[in-house]
Every structure is written in structure tokens, then in C-alpha cells.
Coordinates of C-alpha atoms and ligand atoms in Angstrom, one line a residue:
Chain A
X1 CA 10.6 59.7 -25.4
X2 CA 10.3 56.0 -25.4
X3 CA 11.3 55.9 -29.0
X4 CA 14.2 58.1 -28.1
X5 CA 15.4 55.7 -25.4
X6 CA 15.1 52.5 -27.4
X7 CA 15.8 54.0 -30.8
X8 CA 18.4 51.5 -31.8
X9 CA 16.1 48.5 -31.1
X10 CA 14.7 46.8 -34.2
X11 CA 11.4 45.3 -33.0
X12 CA 11.7 42.5 -35.6
X13 CA 15.1 41.4 -34.3
X14 CA 13.8 41.4 -30.7
X15 CA 10.8 39.2 -31.7
X16 CA 13.1 36.9 -33.6
X17 CA 15.5 36.6 -30.6
X18 CA 12.6 35.9 -28.2
X19 CA 11.3 33.2 -30.5
X20 CA 14.7 31.6 -30.7
X21 CA 14.9 31.6 -26.9
X22 CA 11.5 30.0 -26.6
X23 CA 12.4 27.5 -29.3
X24 CA 15.7 26.5 -27.6
X25 CA 14.2 26.3 -24.2
X26 CA 11.1 24.3 -25.1
X27 CA 12.9 21.8 -27.5
X28 CA 15.7 21.3 -25.0
X29 CA 13.2 20.9 -22.2
X30 CA 11.4 18.1 -24.0
X31 CA 14.7 16.4 -24.7
X32 CA 15.7 16.9 -21.0
X33 CA 12.4 15.6 -19.7
X34 CA 12.7 12.3 -21.7
X35 CA 16.5 11.8 -21.1
X36 CA 16.2 12.8 -17.5
X37 CA 13.3 10.4 -16.8
X38 CA 15.3 7.6 -18.4
X39 CA 18.4 8.4 -16.3
X40 CA 16.3 8.8 -13.2
X41 CA 14.5 5.5 -13.8
X42 CA 17.8 3.7 -14.4
X43 CA 19.3 5.2 -11.2
X44 CA 16.2 4.3 -9.2
X45 CA 15.6 0.8 -10.6
X46 CA 19.2 -0.4 -10.4
X47 CA 19.7 0.9 -6.9
X48 CA 20.0 -1.2 -3.7
X49 CA 16.4 -2.2 -3.4
X50 CA 15.3 -1.6 -6.9
X51 CA 13.6 -3.9 -9.3
X52 CA 16.6 -4.2 -11.5
X53 CA 19.1 -4.1 -8.7
X54 CA 22.6 -4.0 -10.3
X55 CA 25.5 -2.5 -8.4
X56 CA 28.0 -2.0 -11.2
X57 CA 25.4 -0.6 -13.7
X58 CA 24.1 1.8 -11.0
X59 CA 27.7 2.9 -10.3
X60 CA 28.4 3.6 -14.0
X61 CA 25.2 5.6 -14.5
X62 CA 25.7 7.5 -11.3
X63 CA 29.3 8.3 -12.2
X64 CA 28.3 9.6 -15.7
X65 CA 25.5 11.7 -14.2
X66 CA 27.9 13.2 -11.6
X67 CA 30.6 13.9 -14.1
X68 CA 28.3 15.8 -16.5
X69 CA 26.8 17.7 -13.6
X70 CA 30.3 18.8 -12.6
X71 CA 31.3 20.3 -15.9
X72 CA 30.5 24.0 -16.1
X73 CA 28.0 24.6 -18.9
X74 CA 30.2 26.9 -21.0
X75 CA 33.0 24.4 -21.0
X76 CA 30.5 21.6 -21.9
X77 CA 29.6 23.6 -25.0
X78 CA 33.2 23.7 -26.1
X79 CA 33.7 20.0 -25.3
X80 CA 30.7 19.1 -27.4
X81 CA 31.7 21.1 -30.5
X82 CA 32.9 18.1 -32.5
X83 CA 29.8 16.1 -31.4
X84 CA 27.4 19.0 -32.3
X85 CA 29.2 19.5 -35.6
X86 CA 28.8 15.9 -36.5
X87 CA 25.1 15.7 -35.3
X88 CA 23.8 19.1 -36.6
X89 CA 26.3 19.9 -39.2
X90 CA 27.1 23.3 -37.7
X91 CA 28.1 24.8 -34.4
X92 CA 26.1 28.0 -34.8
X93 CA 22.4 28.8 -34.5
X94 CA 19.7 27.6 -32.1
X95 CA 19.7 24.0 -33.3
X96 CA 23.4 23.7 -32.6
X97 CA 22.8 24.7 -29.0
X98 CA 20.4 21.8 -28.4
X99 CA 22.8 18.9 -27.8
X100 CA 24.7 20.9 -25.2
X101 CA 21.5 22.2 -23.5
X102 CA 20.1 18.7 -23.2
X103 CA 23.3 17.0 -22.1
X104 CA 23.9 19.8 -19.7
X105 CA 20.6 19.7 -18.0
X106 CA 19.4 16.1 -18.3
X107 CA 21.8 14.7 -15.6
X108 CA 20.6 17.4 -13.2
X109 CA 17.0 16.6 -14.0
X110 CA 17.8 12.8 -13.7
X111 CA 18.8 13.3 -10.1
X112 CA 15.6 15.2 -9.4
X113 CA 13.6 12.3 -11.1
X114 CA 15.5 9.8 -8.9
X115 CA 14.6 11.7 -5.8
X116 CA 10.9 12.0 -6.9
X117 CA 10.8 8.2 -7.5
X118 CA 12.2 7.5 -4.1
X119 CA 9.3 9.4 -2.6
X120 CA 6.8 7.0 -4.1
X121 CA 5.3 4.8 -1.4
X122 CA 6.9 1.4 -1.6
X123 CA 3.7 -0.2 -0.4
X124 CA 2.0 0.9 -3.6
X125 CA 4.7 -0.7 -5.8
X126 CA 4.3 -3.8 -3.7
X127 CA 0.6 -3.8 -4.1
X128 CA 1.0 -3.6 -7.9
X129 CA 3.5 -6.5 -7.8
X130 CA 1.0 -8.5 -5.7
X131 CA -1.6 -7.9 -8.5
X132 CA 0.8 -9.4 -11.0
X133 CA 2.0 -6.2 -12.7
X134 CA 4.9 -6.3 -15.1
X135 CA 7.8 -4.0 -14.6
X136 CA 6.6 -1.9 -17.5
X137 CA 3.2 -1.5 -15.9
X138 CA 4.8 -0.6 -12.6
X139 CA 6.9 2.1 -14.3
X140 CA 4.2 3.7 -16.4
X141 CA 1.1 3.2 -14.2
X142 CA 2.6 3.4 -10.7
X143 CA 6.0 5.1 -10.5
X144 CA 5.6 7.9 -13.0
X145 CA 2.0 8.9 -12.3
X146 CA 2.5 8.7 -8.5
X147 CA 5.6 11.0 -8.7
X148 CA 4.2 13.3 -11.4
X149 CA 3.8 16.5 -9.2
X150 CA 7.5 16.1 -8.2
X151 CA 8.5 15.4 -11.7
X152 CA 6.7 18.6 -12.9
X153 CA 8.2 20.8 -10.1
X154 CA 11.6 19.3 -11.1
X155 CA 11.2 20.1 -14.7
X156 CA 10.2 23.7 -13.8
X157 CA 13.3 24.2 -11.8
X158 CA 15.3 22.7 -14.7
X159 CA 13.5 24.9 -17.2
X160 CA 14.7 28.0 -15.4
X161 CA 18.3 26.8 -15.3
X162 CA 17.9 26.0 -19.0
X163 CA 16.8 29.5 -19.9
X164 CA 20.0 30.7 -18.3
X165 CA 22.0 28.2 -20.3
X166 CA 20.3 29.4 -23.6
X167 CA 21.5 32.9 -22.8
X168 CA 25.0 31.6 -22.2
X169 CA 25.0 29.6 -25.4
X170 CA 23.6 32.7 -27.1
X171 CA 26.7 34.6 -26.2
X172 CA 28.8 32.2 -28.3
X173 CA 26.6 32.2 -31.3
X174 CA 23.5 30.2 -30.6
X175 CA 21.0 33.0 -31.2
X176 CA 18.2 34.0 -29.0
X177 CA 18.0 36.8 -26.4
X178 CA 21.4 36.0 -25.1
X179 CA 23.0 36.6 -28.5
X180 CA 21.0 39.7 -29.1
X181 CA 22.0 41.2 -25.7
X182 CA 25.6 40.3 -26.3
X183 CA 26.2 41.2 -30.0
X184 CA 23.7 44.0 -30.5
X185 CA 23.8 45.3 -27.0
X186 CA 27.0 44.7 -25.0
X187 CA 29.4 44.7 -28.0
X188 CA 28.0 48.0 -29.3
X189 CA 27.8 49.6 -25.9
X190 CA 24.0 49.8 -26.3
X191 CA 22.8 49.0 -22.8
X192 CA 19.2 49.7 -23.6
X193 CA 19.2 46.4 -25.5
X194 CA 20.9 44.5 -22.7
X195 CA 18.3 45.9 -20.3
X196 CA 15.4 45.0 -22.5
X197 CA 16.7 41.5 -23.1
X198 CA 17.0 41.1 -19.3
X199 CA 13.5 42.1 -18.7
X200 CA 12.2 39.7 -21.4
X201 CA 14.2 36.8 -20.0
X202 CA 12.9 37.5 -16.5
X203 CA 9.3 37.5 -17.9
X204 CA 10.0 34.2 -19.7
X205 CA 11.3 32.7 -16.4
X206 CA 8.1 33.9 -14.6
X207 CA 5.9 32.3 -17.3
X208 CA 7.6 28.9 -16.9
X209 CA 7.5 29.1 -13.2
X210 CA 3.8 30.0 -13.2
X211 CA 2.8 27.3 -15.6
X212 CA 4.9 24.7 -13.8
X213 CA 3.3 25.6 -10.4
X214 CA -0.2 25.4 -11.8
X215 CA 0.3 22.0 -13.4
X216 CA 2.0 20.5 -10.3
X217 CA -0.8 21.8 -8.0
X218 CA -3.5 20.5 -10.3
X219 CA -1.9 17.0 -10.4
X220 CA -1.3 16.7 -6.7
X221 CA -4.3 14.8 -5.3
X222 CA -2.5 13.8 -2.0
Chain B
X1 CA -6.6 -26.2 -0.6
X2 CA -3.3 -24.5 0.3
X3 CA -0.6 -26.7 1.4
X4 CA 2.6 -25.4 2.8
X5 CA 5.5 -27.6 3.5
X6 CA 8.8 -26.9 5.2
X7 CA 8.5 -23.2 4.3
X8 CA 11.5 -21.2 5.4
X9 CA 12.8 -17.6 5.0
X10 CA 16.2 -16.5 6.2
X11 CA 17.1 -12.9 5.7
X12 CA 20.9 -12.5 5.2
X13 CA 22.6 -9.2 5.4
X14 CA 26.4 -8.6 5.3
X15 CA 27.0 -9.7 8.9
X16 CA 24.0 -11.4 10.3
X17 CA 21.1 -13.6 9.3
X18 CA 17.6 -13.6 10.6
X19 CA 15.3 -16.6 10.4
X20 CA 11.9 -15.0 9.9
X21 CA 10.0 -18.2 9.1
X22 CA 11.3 -21.6 10.0
X23 CA 10.3 -24.9 8.5
X24 CA 6.6 -24.1 8.6
X25 CA 4.0 -26.7 7.7
X26 CA 0.3 -25.7 7.3
X27 CA -2.8 -26.8 5.4
X28 CA -5.6 -24.4 4.7
X29 CA -8.9 -25.6 3.4
X30 CA -10.8 -24.0 0.6
X31 CA -13.4 -21.5 1.8
X32 CA -11.8 -21.2 5.3
X33 CA -11.1 -18.0 7.1
X34 CA -7.7 -18.8 8.5
X35 CA -6.2 -16.5 11.1
X36 CA -2.5 -16.2 11.9
X37 CA -1.7 -14.5 15.2
X38 CA 1.5 -13.7 16.9
X39 CA 3.4 -10.9 18.6
X40 CA 5.5 -8.3 16.6
X41 CA 8.4 -9.9 14.9
X42 CA 7.0 -13.4 15.0
X43 CA 7.2 -13.6 11.2
X44 CA 3.6 -13.2 10.3
X45 CA 4.1 -10.6 7.6
X46 CA 7.0 -12.5 6.2
X47 CA 4.9 -15.6 6.1
X48 CA 2.0 -14.0 4.2
X49 CA 4.3 -12.3 1.8
X50 CA 5.9 -15.7 1.1
X51 CA 2.6 -17.0 -0.1
X52 CA 2.5 -14.8 -3.2
X53 CA 6.3 -14.6 -3.3
X54 CA 6.6 -10.9 -2.6
X55 CA 9.4 -12.5 -0.5
X56 CA 11.3 -15.4 -2.1
X57 CA 11.3 -18.5 0.1
X58 CA 14.7 -19.9 1.1
X59 CA 13.2 -23.3 1.4
X60 CA 10.0 -25.4 1.3
X61 CA 7.0 -25.4 -1.0
X62 CA 3.6 -23.7 -1.3
X63 CA 0.9 -25.3 -3.3
X64 CA -2.4 -23.5 -4.0
X65 CA -4.9 -25.9 -5.5
X66 CA -2.1 -28.2 -6.5
X67 CA -0.2 -25.4 -8.3
X68 CA 3.3 -25.1 -7.0
X69 CA 3.8 -21.4 -6.4
X70 CA 7.4 -21.9 -5.4
X71 CA 8.3 -23.6 -8.7
X72 CA 6.8 -21.0 -11.0
X73 CA 8.7 -18.8 -13.4
X74 CA 8.3 -15.0 -13.1
X75 CA 5.8 -15.0 -15.9
X76 CA 3.7 -17.9 -14.4
X77 CA 3.8 -16.2 -11.1
X78 CA 2.4 -12.9 -12.5
X79 CA -0.6 -14.9 -13.8
X80 CA -1.0 -16.8 -10.5
X81 CA -0.9 -13.5 -8.6
X82 CA -4.0 -12.3 -10.4
X83 CA -5.8 -15.2 -8.5
X84 CA -4.4 -14.1 -5.1
X85 CA -5.9 -10.9 -3.7
X86 CA -4.0 -9.0 -1.1
X87 CA -5.0 -6.2 1.3
X88 CA -2.6 -4.2 3.4
X89 CA -2.5 -2.4 6.8
X90 CA -1.8 1.0 5.1
X91 CA -4.2 0.3 2.2
X92 CA -1.5 1.1 -0.4
X93 CA -3.8 2.8 -2.8
X94 CA -2.6 5.0 -5.7
X95 CA -3.3 8.5 -4.6
X96 CA -3.2 9.7 -8.2
X97 CA -6.2 7.6 -9.1
X98 CA -9.8 7.9 -8.2
X99 CA -11.6 5.2 -6.3
X100 CA -12.9 3.7 -9.5
X101 CA -9.5 3.9 -11.3
X102 CA -7.9 2.2 -8.3
X103 CA -10.3 -0.6 -8.5
X104 CA -9.8 -0.8 -12.2
X105 CA -6.0 -1.2 -11.9
X106 CA -5.9 -5.0 -11.4
X107 CA -8.3 -5.3 -14.3
X108 CA -6.0 -3.3 -16.5
X109 CA -3.1 -5.6 -15.4
X110 CA -5.2 -8.6 -16.3
X111 CA -6.1 -7.0 -19.7
X112 CA -9.8 -6.9 -19.2
X113 CA -11.8 -5.2 -22.0
X114 CA -13.1 -1.7 -21.4
X115 CA -16.8 -2.5 -21.2
X116 CA -16.4 -5.5 -18.9
X117 CA -14.0 -3.4 -16.8
X118 CA -16.5 -0.6 -16.2
X119 CA -19.2 -3.1 -15.3
X120 CA -17.0 -5.0 -12.9
X121 CA -15.8 -1.8 -11.2
X122 CA -19.4 -0.8 -10.6
X123 CA -20.2 -4.2 -9.2
X124 CA -17.3 -4.0 -6.8
X125 CA -18.1 -0.5 -5.7
X126 CA -21.6 -1.7 -4.8
X127 CA -20.3 -4.8 -3.1
X128 CA -18.1 -2.8 -0.7
X129 CA -20.7 -0.1 -0.2
X130 CA -18.9 2.8 -1.8
X131 CA -21.5 4.0 -4.2
X132 CA -21.3 7.7 -4.7
X133 CA -17.6 7.7 -4.0
X134 CA -16.5 6.6 -7.5
X135 CA -14.8 9.8 -8.4
X136 CA -13.3 10.6 -5.0
X137 CA -9.5 10.4 -4.5
X138 CA -8.1 8.3 -1.7
X139 CA -7.1 11.4 0.2
X140 CA -10.8 12.3 0.5
X141 CA -11.7 9.0 2.1
X142 CA -11.7 7.8 5.8
X143 CA -9.5 4.8 6.8
X144 CA -12.4 2.4 6.6
X145 CA -13.4 3.6 3.2
X146 CA -9.8 3.3 2.0
X147 CA -9.8 -0.3 3.2
X148 CA -13.0 -0.9 1.3
X149 CA -11.3 0.3 -1.9
X150 CA -8.4 -2.0 -1.0
X151 CA -10.8 -5.0 -0.6
X152 CA -12.7 -4.1 -3.9
X153 CA -9.4 -3.9 -5.7
X154 CA -8.2 -7.2 -4.2
X155 CA -11.4 -8.9 -5.4
X156 CA -11.5 -7.4 -8.9
X157 CA -10.1 -10.5 -10.7
X158 CA -12.2 -13.0 -8.7
X159 CA -9.3 -14.4 -6.8
X160 CA -9.5 -17.8 -5.0
X161 CA -7.5 -16.6 -2.1
X162 CA -7.4 -13.3 -0.2
X163 CA -4.3 -12.4 1.9
X164 CA -4.8 -9.8 4.6
X165 CA -1.8 -8.4 6.5
X166 CA -3.1 -6.5 9.5
X167 CA -5.9 -5.2 7.4
X168 CA -7.7 -3.6 10.4
X169 CA -4.8 -2.6 12.6
X170 CA -4.9 1.0 11.4
X171 CA -8.7 1.3 12.1
X172 CA -10.7 2.1 15.1
X173 CA -12.7 -0.7 16.8
X174 CA -16.0 0.3 15.1
X175 CA -14.6 0.5 11.7
X176 CA -12.6 -2.7 12.3
X177 CA -15.9 -4.5 13.0
X178 CA -17.5 -3.2 9.8
X179 CA -14.5 -4.3 7.7
X180 CA -14.5 -7.8 9.4
X181 CA -18.2 -8.1 8.7
X182 CA -17.5 -7.3 5.0
X183 CA -14.8 -10.0 4.9
X184 CA -17.1 -12.6 6.3
X185 CA -19.7 -11.5 3.8
X186 CA -17.3 -12.0 1.0
X187 CA -16.2 -15.3 2.3
X188 CA -19.7 -16.6 2.4
X189 CA -20.8 -15.1 -0.9
X190 CA -17.8 -16.2 -3.0
X191 CA -16.4 -19.1 -1.0
X192 CA -13.1 -17.3 -1.0
X193 CA -10.3 -18.6 1.2
X194 CA -9.1 -15.8 3.5
X195 CA -5.8 -15.8 5.3
X196 CA -5.7 -13.1 7.9
X197 CA -2.7 -11.9 9.8
X198 CA -3.3 -10.1 13.1
X199 CA -2.0 -9.5 16.6
X200 CA -5.5 -9.0 18.0
X201 CA -7.3 -12.1 19.3
X202 CA -10.7 -10.5 19.0
X203 CA -10.2 -10.4 15.2
X204 CA -9.6 -14.1 15.2
X205 CA -12.5 -14.6 17.6
X206 CA -14.9 -12.7 15.5
X207 CA -14.3 -14.1 12.0
X208 CA -11.8 -17.0 11.9
X209 CA -12.6 -20.7 11.7
X210 CA -9.1 -21.8 12.2
X211 CA -6.1 -20.2 13.8
X212 CA -2.4 -20.7 13.9
X213 CA -0.3 -19.1 16.6
X214 CA 3.2 -18.0 15.5
X215 CA 6.2 -17.4 17.6
X216 CA 9.7 -16.8 16.4
X217 CA 9.1 -18.0 12.9
X218 CA 7.2 -21.2 13.9
X219 CA 3.6 -22.2 14.2
X220 CA 3.5 -23.2 17.9
X221 CA -0.2 -24.0 18.0
X222 CA -3.0 -24.4 15.6
X223 CA -6.5 -25.7 15.3
X224 CA -10.2 -24.7 15.3
X225 CA -10.7 -21.4 16.9
X226 CA -13.0 -22.8 19.5
X227 CA -10.6 -25.5 20.5
X228 CA -7.7 -23.1 20.8
X229 CA -9.9 -20.8 23.0
X230 CA -11.0 -23.7 25.2
X231 CA -7.6 -25.5 25.5
X232 CA -4.8 -23.1 24.9
X233 CA -1.6 -25.1 25.4
X234 CA 1.2 -22.7 24.8
X235 CA 2.0 -19.7 27.0
X236 CA 1.6 -17.2 24.0
X237 CA -1.8 -18.7 23.1
X238 CA -3.0 -18.3 26.7
X239 CA -1.9 -14.7 26.6
X240 CA -3.9 -14.1 23.4
X241 CA -7.0 -15.9 24.8
X242 CA -6.8 -13.6 27.9
X243 CA -7.0 -10.6 25.5
X244 CA -10.5 -11.5 24.8
X245 CA -11.7 -13.5 27.8
X246 CA -9.9 -11.9 30.7
X247 CA -7.6 -14.0 32.8
X248 CA -10.0 -15.8 35.1
X249 CA -9.3 -13.6 38.1
X250 CA -13.1 -13.2 38.6
X251 CA -13.3 -16.8 39.7
X252 CA -11.7 -15.8 42.9
X253 CA -14.8 -13.7 43.8
X254 CA -17.1 -16.7 43.6
X255 CA -16.7 -17.5 47.2
X256 CA -17.8 -14.0 47.9
X257 CA -20.9 -14.7 45.8
X258 CA -21.8 -17.9 47.5
X259 CA -21.8 -16.1 50.8
X260 CA -24.1 -13.3 49.6
X261 CA -26.5 -15.4 47.5
X262 CA -27.6 -18.2 49.7
X263 CA -31.0 -19.0 48.1
X264 CA -31.5 -21.6 45.4
X265 CA -28.5 -22.8 43.4
X266 CA -25.5 -21.0 42.0
X267 CA -24.6 -22.5 38.6
X268 CA -21.9 -21.9 36.1
X269 CA -22.9 -22.2 32.5
X270 CA -20.4 -22.9 29.8
X271 CA -21.3 -21.7 26.3
X272 CA -19.0 -23.5 23.9
X273 CA -19.7 -22.5 20.4
X274 CA -23.4 -22.2 21.2
X275 CA -25.8 -21.4 18.3
X276 CA -29.0 -23.2 19.3
X277 CA -29.2 -22.4 23.0
X278 CA -28.1 -18.8 23.1
X279 CA -31.5 -17.8 24.5
X280 CA -31.3 -20.3 27.3
X281 CA -31.9 -17.9 30.1
X282 CA -35.1 -16.5 28.7
X283 CA -36.2 -20.1 27.8
X284 CA -35.8 -21.1 31.4
X285 CA -37.6 -18.1 32.7
X286 CA -40.5 -18.5 30.4
X287 CA -41.0 -22.3 30.8
X288 CA -40.3 -22.8 34.5
X289 CA -41.4 -21.0 37.6
X290 CA -37.9 -19.8 38.5
X291 CA -36.2 -16.6 39.2
X292 CA -32.8 -16.2 37.5
X293 CA -30.3 -13.8 38.7
X294 CA -27.2 -13.2 36.5
X295 CA -24.3 -12.7 38.9
X296 CA -21.3 -12.6 36.6
X297 CA -20.1 -13.7 33.2
X298 CA -18.4 -13.1 30.0
X299 CA -19.8 -14.2 26.7
X300 CA -18.3 -13.5 23.3
X301 CA -19.3 -14.3 19.8
X302 CA -17.2 -16.4 17.5
X303 CA -17.8 -17.8 14.0
X304 CA -18.8 -21.1 15.7
X305 CA -21.3 -19.3 18.0
X306 CA -21.3 -17.9 21.5
X307 CA -18.4 -18.7 23.7
X308 CA -17.9 -18.0 27.4
X309 CA -19.2 -18.5 30.9
X310 CA -22.1 -17.2 32.9
X311 CA -22.6 -17.6 36.6
X312 CA -26.3 -17.4 37.6
X313 CA -28.4 -17.9 40.7
X314 CA -31.6 -19.9 40.1
X315 CA -34.3 -20.2 42.7
X316 CA -38.0 -21.0 42.7
X317 CA -40.5 -23.9 42.8
X318 CA -39.4 -25.5 39.6
X319 CA -35.7 -25.3 40.2
X320 CA -35.0 -29.0 39.8
X321 CA -36.9 -29.1 36.5
X322 CA -35.1 -26.1 35.2
X323 CA -31.7 -27.6 36.1
X324 CA -32.7 -30.9 34.5
X325 CA -33.6 -29.0 31.3
X326 CA -30.2 -27.5 31.1
X327 CA -28.5 -30.8 31.7
X328 CA -30.5 -32.9 29.4
X329 CA -32.1 -30.7 26.7
X330 CA -29.5 -28.1 26.1
X331 CA -26.0 -28.3 24.8
X332 CA -24.8 -25.8 27.3
X333 CA -22.4 -27.4 29.9
X334 CA -23.3 -26.8 33.5
X335 CA -21.6 -27.0 36.8
X336 CA -23.2 -26.4 40.2
X337 CA -21.1 -24.2 42.4
X338 CA -23.3 -24.1 45.4
X339 CA -26.5 -25.8 46.3
X340 CA -28.3 -24.0 49.1
X341 CA -30.8 -26.8 49.7
Ligands
ATP401 N1 13.5 -7.4 4.6 C1 14.0 -7.9 5.8 N2 15.3 -8.0 6.0 C2 15.8 -8.4 7.2 N3 15.0 -8.9 8.2 C3 13.7 -8.8 8.0 C4 13.1 -8.3 6.8 N4 11.8 -8.4 7.0 C5 11.5 -8.9 8.2 N5 12.7 -9.2 8.8 C6 12.8 -9.8 10.2 O1 12.1 -11.0 10.2 C7 11.4 -11.1 11.5 C8 9.9 -11.3 11.3 O2 9.4 -10.1 10.7 P1 7.9 -9.9 10.3 O3 7.7 -8.5 9.7 O4 7.5 -11.0 9.5 O5 7.1 -9.9 11.7 P2 5.6 -9.7 12.0 O6 5.1 -10.9 12.8 O7 4.8 -9.3 10.8 O8 5.6 -8.5 13.0 P3 4.6 -7.2 13.1 O9 3.5 -7.7 13.9 O10 5.4 -6.2 13.8 O11 4.2 -6.8 11.7 C9 11.8 -9.9 12.3 O12 12.8 -10.3 13.2 C10 12.3 -8.9 11.2 O13 13.3 -8.1 11.8
MG402 MG1 3.7 -7.5 10.1

């Protein structure tokens, strides 16, 4: 009966699509984490009472972040076509989705990083300064470790948005479960496939949420 | 020796400017425990933060052992700061690190090798009495224990100077005393100069040798703690001395006493930084045939010894001899309030 219901599904295709979704999500997540932390640090350090206080620089970074956050993801993909083509050499497939995925989610994560850094006790930064710490030491040994639980919860939230983005990108040819659901499912009026892809994506979201929560709790010694 | 000349700090915002420290001159000897007291907003925190340039001075100079802190480049200042420990009211520990890793932090900054670092951390943990808590996180410690970690951390690189901004203000009286004892201990052991900011006179009384009283950005009175206790000149200083000694109201009752206790002599004893004659009363009772009745008094302990007054009634056959002993053989000052004879 089960075979009957899902007869049109090729298990190899499904596995391949799931792998692609994982690949896109994890690779983009790593890129987002790095770029987002850089953006968040820049926003935080150049702000009014930051170590590299710089009004105009802060304004520019802040404006860029806000503009990119304002662009709907599907439009961002179109906008980035020339850039992606130049960078990856194609606009199709999982690799081609990465620039848009990272550029689409890093500004969002950057804001979350900025908020997390603001929550770090200023007294602790001050204590590090009083000990003669360099700015690099303050960043890597105080700001980032002290905000790590918030950085992890932030990246979890971002990961879930990112899974959504991969599905959207999939619908215009990036591969993954989004592609599979759209081309093999929706276009062929085969709703079993759409349904199965949905279930798989929900499971993937749950996995990311679960892992993120565990890590954040484990790191939080407050 | 720390010499501060014409030190000033003006905070300027868009509209207004606040002078937090104004043209301040001060000399602090090596190995001293120097207290700075003042009411909220007097500029104490600003002053202490100027010393390691957490706040940039707007004028004046600070020399620590002839090194001009104010003239240093950012790089020189970072090195100099490794020689100036600092502890804070709210401890400012890294919650993400264990006790031992918090203490190791300044050693990491100074680039101490791993083996030496471990050894030093263990030494410091033993010094501040936190053995067994090495792997605990700050959130698992009491306030007093957190401040001990703060002290160990501040001492890690063997600084010459320790700055304390309200280091005991977040602690209960009992814990405050144990932390103050630890500070005295460290001062004696390592000859470390301690500059201690507080708004509580009993902290000054308990551990400081010198004190400066601050009011609206200026030092209005300074000197040896005992002198300032004995002869407070400014109104603020008198207020602070009263925190510890009461305000002399009890003197009004003396007339009442003289009416009730009519036998022998009623004598007021002044203990002024007494270390040798603290046991005066028992000495008198043992060596002379007198009865001593303590009527009233307030004695407090300072770094220079006992300080305060005691009103006693002395009666008995050897009254005159006992009184002569106080006058001639002891360093306790004496004043006869009433002679019944
Ligand atoms: N960053 C700042 N910007 C503007 N004004 C400041 C700043 N820091 C301190 N001040 C002002 O300087 C004055 C002295 O403040 P400071 O914190 O040194 O006082 P304090 O004696 O330490 O008081 P408390 O006992 O409450 O800690 C106050 O009027 C305060 O408002
Ligand atoms: Mg203060």
C-alpha cells in the first residue's frame, strides 16, 4: 500500500535531494557564521562607545546591512545572477545557490551578532583593558566567548531561515528538496512528492533546532 | 612612588561638560595602603580610572615609579598596565571561564609560557584561599569568593600597584572584613602599593595608612589616617569620621555619670594609635589595688593601632599610683573628669 502511494518516488533521487539540501544549508551556514560575525563585530566596535568608534564607517556598514535585509530573497537571487555566474561559472546547481544564500542571511545574522555583543558585560571588557589586552585579545578571548550562547542561538535561528531559502532557491534550479518538490512533484501534479519533501524539510529544521539548543545550553555557564 | 600633578578630567557631551576630577595633586608612597573616600559623584571612580588611563586625562600628569603614564603610547600603556592590577565592585569576571582560567587570563595577555602559567595560577589560588574551586565557574561562587578570584587575577603578573574601586561595596560586613584582611596580607607580603576607593570610613579605618577625602573632583583633605581621625578639618571629613566614631553625643551624658558614680575618680582615656598599651586596664587592675569600672567608651582598630576613648571610674587604695602610671608610663592620654576626693 505504501508502495502504491509513493510509487512515483525514486528513493535515490530523494536521497540525492536531501544531501543537496544539507550541503547547501551547512556550507552557507559556515559562510554566514563567518561573514555575520565580521559584520556584527564591525557594527559593534564602530558604534558610539565601541573600541573603534567611527560614525561614518558605522553608518555605511549599518546601511549596507539594512539594505540587504530589506531585499526579498527571491529577488536577491535574480540580482546576484551576474555575480554568481562570474564567481561560480554557472547559475544552476547547489554551488550556485551559495552566494545568494550567504549574502541573504549574513546581514540578518550580523544584526543578531551585534545584539549578542551588546549584551557582554562592559565591565569585563574594561577589566581586560586594565590588564593590558590588545583589541584582538578582547575580541577573541572576551567578546566572542562571552557571547557564545547568544551567537549559537542566533545561528540556529538563521539556519532555519536558511533552510527555507534553500527550498526557494531550489525552485529556480539550485537543486535540493525544494527543486525535487517543485520539478518532480508540483510540476507533474505528483503531490506525494511535495508532501514527502515537506516532511523531510521539517525534520531537518527540527534537527538543526535540537543541535543548536543543546550547544547553546551546554556553553551557557552563567 | 606615585606622583600625580594637576590631574584633571572633564567629560564633555553635546551640550554640557562635567568636571569629574579637578587639578588634583597627590603623592603616594611605595607600599602604602592609600584610601580615597568621598560621597557618590565626588569623582573617586574617575580618579582611579585615570591612573591606568581607562579614562584619558584632560590635563596633568601621572608618574608611577618615574614612568610617565600620561605620556605613554598605546603600546607602552598596555605593557605598563600589566604592572597595575585592578579589582572592581562587581568583580568583572569572565563567566565563560573557570576560576583557574579567569586567573590565567592576565598571564595569557602577558604571554607567559604554559608551564609557568599553571604553576602561577596554583600559587595564586592558594594565596587567596580558593583551593578546590579551580574548576568552578564564577556563577557557582559567592560574592566574597568572586572577589578573591578578582584579587588573584589582579596579582597574577606581580604588579607594583593595586587599584581597588569599591572592591567591598557589594559584600556583606563579614565578607568585607575577610577581603580587607586579605588585602592587608598581600600588602605586607609583597610590599604592593594599594589604592583603595570607598565611601565607607570603616574600610579606611581598618586597613589604610593614608587617606584623601574627595569632594566635587578635588582632594579637600588628606593625611595619615590617625591624624584625619583626630583632627578632621572639613565638614565632609567630620561626617565620615562620625560614621565610625559616632558624633560625640554621648559626652552629654557625662554629667549624669558624675552624679551617679561619686566614688574615686572618673577618668577619660584617649587611645591614639595605641599598640603597646592596649591592655592598660588589665595592667592597672593586676598591678595596683584598684577597682576599675568601665562606664562608657568607643574603641576601634586602625592600621596604626587602637583608636578611641574610654571613660572609666577608678577607686581604691592605690588610686594615685595607678593614675601616675597612666600619666607617666603609658602613652595613653588621660583627662580627669571628676575627682571625688
Ligand atoms: N563617562 C562619563 N561621562 C560623563 N560624565 C561622567 C562619566 N563618568 C563620570 N561622570 C561624572 O563625573 C562625576 C564623578 O563620577 P564618579 O563616577 O567618578 O564618582 P564616584 O565618586 O565614583 O561616585 P560613586 O561613589 O557613586 O561611584 C559625576 O558627576 C559623574 O556624573
Ligand atoms: Mg564610583
